[in-house]
PDB file of C-alpha atoms in Angstrom:
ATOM      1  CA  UNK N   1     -26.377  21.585  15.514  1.00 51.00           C
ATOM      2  CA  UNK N   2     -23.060  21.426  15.702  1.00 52.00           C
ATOM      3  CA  UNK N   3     -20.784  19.232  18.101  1.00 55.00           C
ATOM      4  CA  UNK N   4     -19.965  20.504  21.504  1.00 55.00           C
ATOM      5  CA  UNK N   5     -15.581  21.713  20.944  1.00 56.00           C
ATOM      6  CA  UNK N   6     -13.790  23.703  22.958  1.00 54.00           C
ATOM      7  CA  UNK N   7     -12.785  25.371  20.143  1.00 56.00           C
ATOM      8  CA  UNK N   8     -15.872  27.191  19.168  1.00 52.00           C
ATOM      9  CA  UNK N   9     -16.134  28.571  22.803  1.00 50.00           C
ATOM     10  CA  UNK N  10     -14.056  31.622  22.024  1.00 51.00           C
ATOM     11  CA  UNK N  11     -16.587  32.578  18.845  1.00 51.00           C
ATOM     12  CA  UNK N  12     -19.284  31.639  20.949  1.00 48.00           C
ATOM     13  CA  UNK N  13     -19.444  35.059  22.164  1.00 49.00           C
ATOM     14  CA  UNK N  14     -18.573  36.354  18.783  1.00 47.00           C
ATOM     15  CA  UNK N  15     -21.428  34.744  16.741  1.00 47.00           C
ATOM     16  CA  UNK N  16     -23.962  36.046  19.702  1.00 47.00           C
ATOM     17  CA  UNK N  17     -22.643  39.549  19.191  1.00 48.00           C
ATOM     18  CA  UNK N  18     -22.649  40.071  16.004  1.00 47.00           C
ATOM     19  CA  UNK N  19     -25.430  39.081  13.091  1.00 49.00           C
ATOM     20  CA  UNK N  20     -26.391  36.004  13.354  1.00 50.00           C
ATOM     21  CA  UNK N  21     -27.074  35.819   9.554  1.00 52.00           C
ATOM     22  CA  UNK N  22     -23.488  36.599   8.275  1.00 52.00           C
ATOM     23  CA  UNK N  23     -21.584  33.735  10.599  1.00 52.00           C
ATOM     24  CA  UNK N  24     -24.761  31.446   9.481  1.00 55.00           C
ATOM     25  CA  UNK N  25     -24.174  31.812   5.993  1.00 53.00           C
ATOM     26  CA  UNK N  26     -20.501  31.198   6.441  1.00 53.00           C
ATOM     27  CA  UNK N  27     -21.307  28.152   8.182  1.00 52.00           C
ATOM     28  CA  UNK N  28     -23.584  26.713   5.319  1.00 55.00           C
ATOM     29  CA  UNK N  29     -21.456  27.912   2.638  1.00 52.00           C
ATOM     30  CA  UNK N  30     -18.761  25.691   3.597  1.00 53.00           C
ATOM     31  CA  UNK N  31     -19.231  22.104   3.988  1.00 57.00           C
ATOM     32  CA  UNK N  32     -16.796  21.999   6.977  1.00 54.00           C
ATOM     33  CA  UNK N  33     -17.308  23.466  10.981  1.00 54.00           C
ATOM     34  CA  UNK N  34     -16.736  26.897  10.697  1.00 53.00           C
ATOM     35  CA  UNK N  35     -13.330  28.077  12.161  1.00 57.00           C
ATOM     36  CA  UNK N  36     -10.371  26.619  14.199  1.00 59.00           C
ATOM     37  CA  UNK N  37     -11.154  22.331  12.685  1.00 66.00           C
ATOM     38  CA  UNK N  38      -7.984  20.852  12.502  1.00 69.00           C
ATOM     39  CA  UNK N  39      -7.483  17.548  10.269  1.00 71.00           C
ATOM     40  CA  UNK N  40      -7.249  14.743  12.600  1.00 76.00           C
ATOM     41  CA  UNK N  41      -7.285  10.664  11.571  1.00 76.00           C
ATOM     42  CA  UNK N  42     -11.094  10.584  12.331  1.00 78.00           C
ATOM     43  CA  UNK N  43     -11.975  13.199   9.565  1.00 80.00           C
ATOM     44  CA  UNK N  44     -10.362  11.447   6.545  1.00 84.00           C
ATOM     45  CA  UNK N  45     -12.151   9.119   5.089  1.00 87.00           C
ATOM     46  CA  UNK N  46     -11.743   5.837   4.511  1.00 88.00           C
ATOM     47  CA  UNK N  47     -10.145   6.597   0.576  1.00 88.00           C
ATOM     48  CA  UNK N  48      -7.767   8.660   2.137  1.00 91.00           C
ATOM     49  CA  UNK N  49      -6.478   6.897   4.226  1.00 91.00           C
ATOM     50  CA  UNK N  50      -6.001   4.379   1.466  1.00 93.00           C
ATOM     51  CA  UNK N  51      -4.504   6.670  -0.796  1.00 94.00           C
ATOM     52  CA  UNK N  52      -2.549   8.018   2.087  1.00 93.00           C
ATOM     53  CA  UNK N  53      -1.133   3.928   2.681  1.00 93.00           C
ATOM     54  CA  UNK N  54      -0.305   3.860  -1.399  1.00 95.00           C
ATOM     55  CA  UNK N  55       2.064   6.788  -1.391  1.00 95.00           C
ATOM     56  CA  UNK N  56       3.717   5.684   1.807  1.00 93.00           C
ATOM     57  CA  UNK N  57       4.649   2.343  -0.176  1.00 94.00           C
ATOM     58  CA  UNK N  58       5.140   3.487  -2.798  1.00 95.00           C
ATOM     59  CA  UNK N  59       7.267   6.262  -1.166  1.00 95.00           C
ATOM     60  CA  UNK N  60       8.898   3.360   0.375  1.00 94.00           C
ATOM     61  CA  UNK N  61       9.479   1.246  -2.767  1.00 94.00           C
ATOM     62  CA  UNK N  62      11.050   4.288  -4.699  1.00 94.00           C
ATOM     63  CA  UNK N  63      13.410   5.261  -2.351  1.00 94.00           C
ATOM     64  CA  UNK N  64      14.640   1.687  -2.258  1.00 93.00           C
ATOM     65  CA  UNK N  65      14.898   1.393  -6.117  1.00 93.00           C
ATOM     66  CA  UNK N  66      16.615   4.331  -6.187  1.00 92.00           C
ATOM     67  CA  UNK N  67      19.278   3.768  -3.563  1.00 92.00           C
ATOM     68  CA  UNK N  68      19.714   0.177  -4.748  1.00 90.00           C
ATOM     69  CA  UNK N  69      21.331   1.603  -8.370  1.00 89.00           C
ATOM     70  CA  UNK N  70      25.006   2.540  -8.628  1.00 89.00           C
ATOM     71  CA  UNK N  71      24.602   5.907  -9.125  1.00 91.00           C
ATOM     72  CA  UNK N  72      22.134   6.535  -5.964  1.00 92.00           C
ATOM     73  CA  UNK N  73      18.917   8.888  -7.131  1.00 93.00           C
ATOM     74  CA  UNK N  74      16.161  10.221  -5.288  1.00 94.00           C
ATOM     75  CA  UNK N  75      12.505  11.020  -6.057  1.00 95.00           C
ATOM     76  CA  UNK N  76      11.045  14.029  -5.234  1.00 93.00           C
ATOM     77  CA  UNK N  77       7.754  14.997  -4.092  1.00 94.00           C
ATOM     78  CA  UNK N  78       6.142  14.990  -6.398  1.00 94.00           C
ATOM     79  CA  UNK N  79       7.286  12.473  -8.457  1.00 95.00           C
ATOM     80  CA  UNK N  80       6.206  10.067  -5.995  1.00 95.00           C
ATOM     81  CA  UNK N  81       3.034  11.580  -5.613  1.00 95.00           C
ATOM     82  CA  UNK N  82       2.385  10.795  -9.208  1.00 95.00           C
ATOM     83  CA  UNK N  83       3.415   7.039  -9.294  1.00 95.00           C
ATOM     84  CA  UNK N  84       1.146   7.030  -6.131  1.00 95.00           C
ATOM     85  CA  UNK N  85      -1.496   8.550  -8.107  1.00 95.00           C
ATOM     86  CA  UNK N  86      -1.041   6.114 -11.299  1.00 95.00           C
ATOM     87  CA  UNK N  87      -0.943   2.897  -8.841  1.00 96.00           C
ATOM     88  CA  UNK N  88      -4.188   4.474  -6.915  1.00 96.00           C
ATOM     89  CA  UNK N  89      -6.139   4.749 -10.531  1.00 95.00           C
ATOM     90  CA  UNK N  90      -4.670   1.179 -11.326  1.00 95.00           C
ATOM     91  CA  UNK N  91      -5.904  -0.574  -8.781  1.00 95.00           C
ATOM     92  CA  UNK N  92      -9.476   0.634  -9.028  1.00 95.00           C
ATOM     93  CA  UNK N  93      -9.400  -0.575 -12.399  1.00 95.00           C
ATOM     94  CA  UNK N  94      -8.269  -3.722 -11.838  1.00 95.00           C
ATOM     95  CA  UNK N  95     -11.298  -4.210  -9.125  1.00 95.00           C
ATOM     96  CA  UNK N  96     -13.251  -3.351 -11.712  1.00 95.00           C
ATOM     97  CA  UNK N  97     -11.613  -5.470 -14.230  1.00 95.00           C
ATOM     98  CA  UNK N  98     -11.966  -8.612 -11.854  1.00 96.00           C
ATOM     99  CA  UNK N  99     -15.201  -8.396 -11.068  1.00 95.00           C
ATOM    100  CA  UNK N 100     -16.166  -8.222 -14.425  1.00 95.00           C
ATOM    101  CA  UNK N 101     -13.885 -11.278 -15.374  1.00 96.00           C
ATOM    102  CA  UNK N 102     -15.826 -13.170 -12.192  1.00 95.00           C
ATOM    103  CA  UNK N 103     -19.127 -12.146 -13.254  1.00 94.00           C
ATOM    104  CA  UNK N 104     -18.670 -13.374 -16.720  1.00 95.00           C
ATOM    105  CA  UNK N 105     -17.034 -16.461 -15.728  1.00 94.00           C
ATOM    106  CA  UNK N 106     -20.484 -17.302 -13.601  1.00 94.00           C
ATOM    107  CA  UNK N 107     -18.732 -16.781  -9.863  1.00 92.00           C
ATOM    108  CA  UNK N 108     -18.868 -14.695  -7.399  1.00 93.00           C
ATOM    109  CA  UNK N 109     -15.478 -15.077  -6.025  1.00 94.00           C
ATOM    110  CA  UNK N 110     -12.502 -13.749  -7.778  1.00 94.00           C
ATOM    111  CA  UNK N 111      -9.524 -16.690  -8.420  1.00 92.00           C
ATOM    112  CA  UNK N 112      -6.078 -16.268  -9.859  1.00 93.00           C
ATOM    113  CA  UNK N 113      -7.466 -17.005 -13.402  1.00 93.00           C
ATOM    114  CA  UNK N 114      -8.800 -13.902 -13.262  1.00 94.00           C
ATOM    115  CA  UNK N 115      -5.893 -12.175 -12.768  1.00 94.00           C
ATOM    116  CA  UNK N 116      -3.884 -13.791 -15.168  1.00 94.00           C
ATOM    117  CA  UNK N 117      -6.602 -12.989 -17.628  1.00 94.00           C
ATOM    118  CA  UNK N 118      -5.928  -9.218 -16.144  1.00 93.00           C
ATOM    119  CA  UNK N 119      -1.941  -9.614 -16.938  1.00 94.00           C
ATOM    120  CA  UNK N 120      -2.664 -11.095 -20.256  1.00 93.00           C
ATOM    121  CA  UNK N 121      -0.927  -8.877 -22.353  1.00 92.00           C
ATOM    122  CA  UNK N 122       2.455  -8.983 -20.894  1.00 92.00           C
ATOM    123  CA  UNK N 123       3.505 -12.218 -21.699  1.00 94.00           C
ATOM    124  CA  UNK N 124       6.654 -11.910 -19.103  1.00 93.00           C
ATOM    125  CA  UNK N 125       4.631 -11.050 -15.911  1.00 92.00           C
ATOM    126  CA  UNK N 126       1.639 -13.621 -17.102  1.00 94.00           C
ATOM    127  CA  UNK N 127       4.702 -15.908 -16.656  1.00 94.00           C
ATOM    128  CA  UNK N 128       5.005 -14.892 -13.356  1.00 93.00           C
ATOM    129  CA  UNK N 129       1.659 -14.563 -11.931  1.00 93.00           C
ATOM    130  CA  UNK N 130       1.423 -18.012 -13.229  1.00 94.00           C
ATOM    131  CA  UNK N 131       4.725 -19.769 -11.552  1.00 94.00           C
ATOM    132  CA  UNK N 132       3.270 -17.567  -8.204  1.00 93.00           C
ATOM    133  CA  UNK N 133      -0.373 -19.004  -8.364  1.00 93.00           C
ATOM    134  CA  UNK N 134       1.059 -22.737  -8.995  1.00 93.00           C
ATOM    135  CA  UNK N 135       3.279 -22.060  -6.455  1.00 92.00           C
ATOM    136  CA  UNK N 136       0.313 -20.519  -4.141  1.00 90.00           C
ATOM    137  CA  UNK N 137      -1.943 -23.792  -4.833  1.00 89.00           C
ATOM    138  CA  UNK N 138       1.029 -26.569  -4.413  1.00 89.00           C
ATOM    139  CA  UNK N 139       2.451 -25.051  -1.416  1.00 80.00           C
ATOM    140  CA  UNK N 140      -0.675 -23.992  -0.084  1.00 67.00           C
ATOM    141  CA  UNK N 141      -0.593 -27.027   2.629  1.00 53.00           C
ATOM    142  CA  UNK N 142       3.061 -26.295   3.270  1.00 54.00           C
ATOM    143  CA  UNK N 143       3.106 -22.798   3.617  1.00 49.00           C
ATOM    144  CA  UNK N 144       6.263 -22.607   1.650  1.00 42.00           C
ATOM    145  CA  UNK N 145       6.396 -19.357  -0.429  1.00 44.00           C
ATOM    146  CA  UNK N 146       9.001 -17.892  -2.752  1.00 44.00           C
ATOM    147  CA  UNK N 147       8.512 -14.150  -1.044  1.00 47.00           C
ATOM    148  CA  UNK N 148       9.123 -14.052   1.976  1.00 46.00           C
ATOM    149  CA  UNK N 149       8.457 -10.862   2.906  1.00 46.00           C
ATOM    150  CA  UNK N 150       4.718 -11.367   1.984  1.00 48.00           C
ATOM    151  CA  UNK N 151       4.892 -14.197   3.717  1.00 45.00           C
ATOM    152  CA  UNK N 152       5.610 -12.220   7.448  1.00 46.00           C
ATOM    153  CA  UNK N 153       2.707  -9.880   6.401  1.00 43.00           C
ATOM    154  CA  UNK N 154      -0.031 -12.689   5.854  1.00 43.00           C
ATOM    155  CA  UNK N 155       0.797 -15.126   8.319  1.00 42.00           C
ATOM    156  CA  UNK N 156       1.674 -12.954  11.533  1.00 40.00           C
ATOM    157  CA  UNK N 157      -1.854 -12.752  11.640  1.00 39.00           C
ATOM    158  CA  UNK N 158      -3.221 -10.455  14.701  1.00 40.00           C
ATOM    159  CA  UNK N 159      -1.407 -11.587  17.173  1.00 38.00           C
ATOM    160  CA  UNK N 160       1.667 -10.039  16.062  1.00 38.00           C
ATOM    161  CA  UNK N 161       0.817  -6.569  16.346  1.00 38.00           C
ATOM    162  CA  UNK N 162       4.452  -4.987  15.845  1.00 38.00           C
ATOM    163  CA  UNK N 163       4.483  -5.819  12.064  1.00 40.00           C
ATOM    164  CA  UNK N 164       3.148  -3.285  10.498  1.00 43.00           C
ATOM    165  CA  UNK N 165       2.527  -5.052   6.674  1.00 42.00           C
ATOM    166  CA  UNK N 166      -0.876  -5.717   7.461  1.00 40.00           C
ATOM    167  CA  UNK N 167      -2.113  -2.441   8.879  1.00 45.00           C
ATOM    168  CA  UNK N 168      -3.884   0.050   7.083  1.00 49.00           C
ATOM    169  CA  UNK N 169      -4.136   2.167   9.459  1.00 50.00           C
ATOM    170  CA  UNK N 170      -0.073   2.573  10.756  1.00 50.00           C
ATOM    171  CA  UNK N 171       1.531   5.617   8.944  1.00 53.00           C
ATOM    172  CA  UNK N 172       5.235   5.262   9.698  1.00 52.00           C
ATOM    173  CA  UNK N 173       5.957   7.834   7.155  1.00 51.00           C
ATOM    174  CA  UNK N 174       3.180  10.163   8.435  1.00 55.00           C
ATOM    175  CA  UNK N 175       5.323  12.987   9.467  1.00 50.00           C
ATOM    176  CA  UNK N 176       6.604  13.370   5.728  1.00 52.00           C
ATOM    177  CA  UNK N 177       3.506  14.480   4.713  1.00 53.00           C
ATOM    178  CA  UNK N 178       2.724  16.400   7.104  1.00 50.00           C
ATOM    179  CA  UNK N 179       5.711  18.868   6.917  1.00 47.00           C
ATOM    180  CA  UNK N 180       4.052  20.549   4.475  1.00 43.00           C
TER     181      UNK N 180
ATOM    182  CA  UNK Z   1      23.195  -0.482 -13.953  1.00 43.00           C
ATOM    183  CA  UNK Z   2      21.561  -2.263 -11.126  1.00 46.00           C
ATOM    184  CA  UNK Z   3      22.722  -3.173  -8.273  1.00 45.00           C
ATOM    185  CA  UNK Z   4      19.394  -4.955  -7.548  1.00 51.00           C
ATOM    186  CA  UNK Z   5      18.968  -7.319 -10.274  1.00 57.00           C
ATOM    187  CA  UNK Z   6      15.790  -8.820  -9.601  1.00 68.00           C
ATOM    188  CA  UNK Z   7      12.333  -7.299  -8.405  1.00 71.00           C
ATOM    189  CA  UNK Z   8      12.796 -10.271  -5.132  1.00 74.00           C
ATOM    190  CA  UNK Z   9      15.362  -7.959  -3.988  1.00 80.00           C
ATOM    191  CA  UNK Z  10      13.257  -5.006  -2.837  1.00 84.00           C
ATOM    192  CA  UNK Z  11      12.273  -5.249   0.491  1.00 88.00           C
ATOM    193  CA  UNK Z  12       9.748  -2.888   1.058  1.00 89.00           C
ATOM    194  CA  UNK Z  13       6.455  -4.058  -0.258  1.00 89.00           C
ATOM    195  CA  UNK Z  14       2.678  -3.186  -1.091  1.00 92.00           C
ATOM    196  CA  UNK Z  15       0.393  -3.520   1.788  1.00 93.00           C
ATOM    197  CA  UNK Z  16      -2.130  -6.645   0.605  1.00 94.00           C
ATOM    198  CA  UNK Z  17      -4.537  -5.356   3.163  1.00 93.00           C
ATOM    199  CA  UNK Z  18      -4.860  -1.718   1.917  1.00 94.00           C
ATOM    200  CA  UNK Z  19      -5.174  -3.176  -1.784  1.00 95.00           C
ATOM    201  CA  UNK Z  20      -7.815  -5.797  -0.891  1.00 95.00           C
ATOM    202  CA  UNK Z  21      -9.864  -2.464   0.432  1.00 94.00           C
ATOM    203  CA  UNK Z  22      -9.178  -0.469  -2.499  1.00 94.00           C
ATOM    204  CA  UNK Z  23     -10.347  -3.789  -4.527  1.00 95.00           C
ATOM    205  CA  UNK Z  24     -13.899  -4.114  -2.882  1.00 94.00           C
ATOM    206  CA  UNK Z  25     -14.653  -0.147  -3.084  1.00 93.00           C
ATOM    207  CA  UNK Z  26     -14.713  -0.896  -6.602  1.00 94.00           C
ATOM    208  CA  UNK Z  27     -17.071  -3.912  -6.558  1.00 95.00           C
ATOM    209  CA  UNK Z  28     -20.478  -3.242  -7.546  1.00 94.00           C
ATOM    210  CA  UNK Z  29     -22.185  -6.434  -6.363  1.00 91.00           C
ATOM    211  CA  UNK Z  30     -22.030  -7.159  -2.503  1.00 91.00           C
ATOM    212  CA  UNK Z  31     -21.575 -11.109  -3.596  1.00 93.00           C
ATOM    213  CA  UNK Z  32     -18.407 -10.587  -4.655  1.00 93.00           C
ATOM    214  CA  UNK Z  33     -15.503 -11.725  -2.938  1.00 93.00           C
ATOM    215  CA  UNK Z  34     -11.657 -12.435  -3.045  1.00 93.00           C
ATOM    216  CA  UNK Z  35      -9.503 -14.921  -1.389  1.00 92.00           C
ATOM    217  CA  UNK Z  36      -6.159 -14.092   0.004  1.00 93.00           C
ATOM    218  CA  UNK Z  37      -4.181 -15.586  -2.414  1.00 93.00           C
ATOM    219  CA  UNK Z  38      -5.783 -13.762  -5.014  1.00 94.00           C
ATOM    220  CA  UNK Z  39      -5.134 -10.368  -3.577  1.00 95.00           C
ATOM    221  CA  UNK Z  40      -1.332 -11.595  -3.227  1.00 94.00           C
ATOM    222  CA  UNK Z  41      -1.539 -12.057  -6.903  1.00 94.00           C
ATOM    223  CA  UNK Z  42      -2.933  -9.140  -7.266  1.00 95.00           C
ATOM    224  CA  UNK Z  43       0.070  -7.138  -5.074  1.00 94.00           C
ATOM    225  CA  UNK Z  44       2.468  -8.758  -6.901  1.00 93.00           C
ATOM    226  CA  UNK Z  45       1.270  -7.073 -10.153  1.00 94.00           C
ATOM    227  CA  UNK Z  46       0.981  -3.915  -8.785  1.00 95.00           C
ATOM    228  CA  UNK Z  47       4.477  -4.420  -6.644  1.00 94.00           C
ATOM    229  CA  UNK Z  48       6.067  -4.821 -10.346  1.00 93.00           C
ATOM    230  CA  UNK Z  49       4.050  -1.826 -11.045  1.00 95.00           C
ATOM    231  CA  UNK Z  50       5.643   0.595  -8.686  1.00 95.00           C
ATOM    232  CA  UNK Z  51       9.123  -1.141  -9.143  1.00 94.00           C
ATOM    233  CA  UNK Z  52       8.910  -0.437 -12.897  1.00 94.00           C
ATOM    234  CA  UNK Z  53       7.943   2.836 -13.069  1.00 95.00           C
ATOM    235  CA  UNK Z  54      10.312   3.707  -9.876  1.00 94.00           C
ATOM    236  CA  UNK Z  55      13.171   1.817 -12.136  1.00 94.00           C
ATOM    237  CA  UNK Z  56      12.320   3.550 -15.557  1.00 95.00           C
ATOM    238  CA  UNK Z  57      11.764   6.620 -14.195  1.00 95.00           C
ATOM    239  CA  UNK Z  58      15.434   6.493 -12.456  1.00 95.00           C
ATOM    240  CA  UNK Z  59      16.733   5.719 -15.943  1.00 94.00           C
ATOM    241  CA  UNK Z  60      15.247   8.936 -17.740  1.00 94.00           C
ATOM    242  CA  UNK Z  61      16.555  10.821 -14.862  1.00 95.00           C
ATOM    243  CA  UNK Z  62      19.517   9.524 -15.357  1.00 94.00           C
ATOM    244  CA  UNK Z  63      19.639   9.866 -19.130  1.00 94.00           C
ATOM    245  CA  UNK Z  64      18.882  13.755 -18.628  1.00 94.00           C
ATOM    246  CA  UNK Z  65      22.249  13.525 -15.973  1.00 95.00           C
ATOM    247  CA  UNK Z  66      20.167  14.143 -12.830  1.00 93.00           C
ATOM    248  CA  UNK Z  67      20.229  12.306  -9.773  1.00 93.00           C
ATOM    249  CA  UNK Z  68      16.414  13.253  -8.629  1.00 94.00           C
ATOM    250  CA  UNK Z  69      14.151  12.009 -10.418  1.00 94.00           C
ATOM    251  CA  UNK Z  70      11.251  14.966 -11.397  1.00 94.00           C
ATOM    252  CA  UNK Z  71       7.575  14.940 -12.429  1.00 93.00           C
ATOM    253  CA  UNK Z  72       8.849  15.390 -16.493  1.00 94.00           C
ATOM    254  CA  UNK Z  73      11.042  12.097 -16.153  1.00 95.00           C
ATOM    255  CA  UNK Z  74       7.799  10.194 -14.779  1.00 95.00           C
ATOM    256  CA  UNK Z  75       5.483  11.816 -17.386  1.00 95.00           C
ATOM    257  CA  UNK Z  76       7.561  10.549 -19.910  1.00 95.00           C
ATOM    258  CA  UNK Z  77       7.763   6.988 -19.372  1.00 95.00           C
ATOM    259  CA  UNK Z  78       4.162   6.680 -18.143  1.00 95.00           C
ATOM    260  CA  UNK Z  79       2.832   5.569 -21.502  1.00 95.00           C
ATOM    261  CA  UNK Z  80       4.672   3.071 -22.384  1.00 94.00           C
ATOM    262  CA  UNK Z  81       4.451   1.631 -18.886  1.00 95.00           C
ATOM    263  CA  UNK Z  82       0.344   2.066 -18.990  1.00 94.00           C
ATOM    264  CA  UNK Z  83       0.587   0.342 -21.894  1.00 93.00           C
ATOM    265  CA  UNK Z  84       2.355  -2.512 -20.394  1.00 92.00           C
ATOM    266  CA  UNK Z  85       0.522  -3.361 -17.482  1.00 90.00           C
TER     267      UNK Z  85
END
């Protein structure tokens, strides 16, 4: 029933001795393995992990904002948390958004048109996502970008496996979190 | 007040690959797909996103004379930002 841990072999005994009933129900009430379960990467899912990549950029992107004014400021926890939070619910609307946009124009895959539909009513960043798609479709031969830092994360491709812009999975800022 | 003028300035950035995931949870049909470029597009919007509010909230923190910025000064900007992008 449940899989084979070395950590369960010191209740092993336990749960024999005493009722079986009351450690049963304990394990059934709860949706996790009864005692000693540590979070590891392999129990999060695959949202958390997500969420977890958000808040490290946008961890990353906040402190840089702030240290980058003339009077330095810093965000704190929970601050960030709730930008990360805000971007998080963003982003699942805008999937939702472009598909919808697709779908009505009759295709299946999503083009820039779509999101500058999305951006529509901010005229300045419509002017932006506009000079960045003409850009994207002129240069697309060249492989001459304005950003080049977006650049290093989509061209590296897998054989560079030290960048780290690409990875979903690489939590550099890990250890923040998990202080506590 | 800056002493990074423009958004190009900020190194760090969104990772595409983590917001192309988040992009197909939300797709209901399996046809559905989305190139590269697209999802670039799509990080740059959401790049400005966390720049802005990062930016704004830094300015209400500062208004209040703080140099950390805390959950209030966020709170307070996040409508008109919502409403923006």
């Amino acid at each position: 029933m449940l899989p084979f841990s070395p950590y369960y072999l010191p209740y092993l005994s336990l749960t024999v001795d005493i009722s079986f009933k009351l450690v049963d129900t304990f394990r059934y009430c709860r949706a996790l393995p009864p005692i000693m379960s540590f979070p590891n990467f392999d129990s999060l899912t695959e949202s958390d992990k997500l969420k977890l990549t958000v808040l490290c950029d946008v961890k990353k992107i906040c402190n840089e904002v702030g240290s980058g004014l003339t009077q330095k400021v810093t965000f704190d926890k929970q601050s960030v948390e709730l930008i990360a939070e805000m971007v998080w619910r963003k982003v699942q609307d805008y999937g939702t958004d472009l598909e919808l946009f697709a779908r009505h124009a009759k295709h299946t895959t999503i083009n820039a048109d779509d999101v500058r539909l999305l951006v529509r009513k901010n005229e300045s960043l419509k002017e932006r996502i506009t000079k960045i798609s003409e850009e994207l479709s002129s240069g697309s031969s060249k492989k001459k970008r304005k950003d080049k830092d977006f650049d290093a994360g989509l061209e590296a491709g897998p054989s560079d496996a030290g960048n780290d812009n690409n990875l979903i999975g690489n939590f550099d800022m890990m250890d923040d979190f998990l202080d506590d | 007040m800056n002493a990074k003028d423009t958004v190009s300035d900020i190194s760090a950035t969104v990772r595409l690959e983590a917001i192309k995931h988040i992009l197909k949870q939300q797709f209901k049909d399996q046809r559905t797909r989305i190139g590269d470029d697209t999802v670039r597009l799509v990080g740059e919007v959401v790049q400005l996103l966390i720049v802005e509010a990062a930016a704004r909230s830094c300015n209400q923190a500062l208004l209040a004379g703080l140099s950390v910025v805390e959950m209030e000064h966020v709170e307070r900007v996040l409508p008109k930002l919502l409403l923006d992008f």
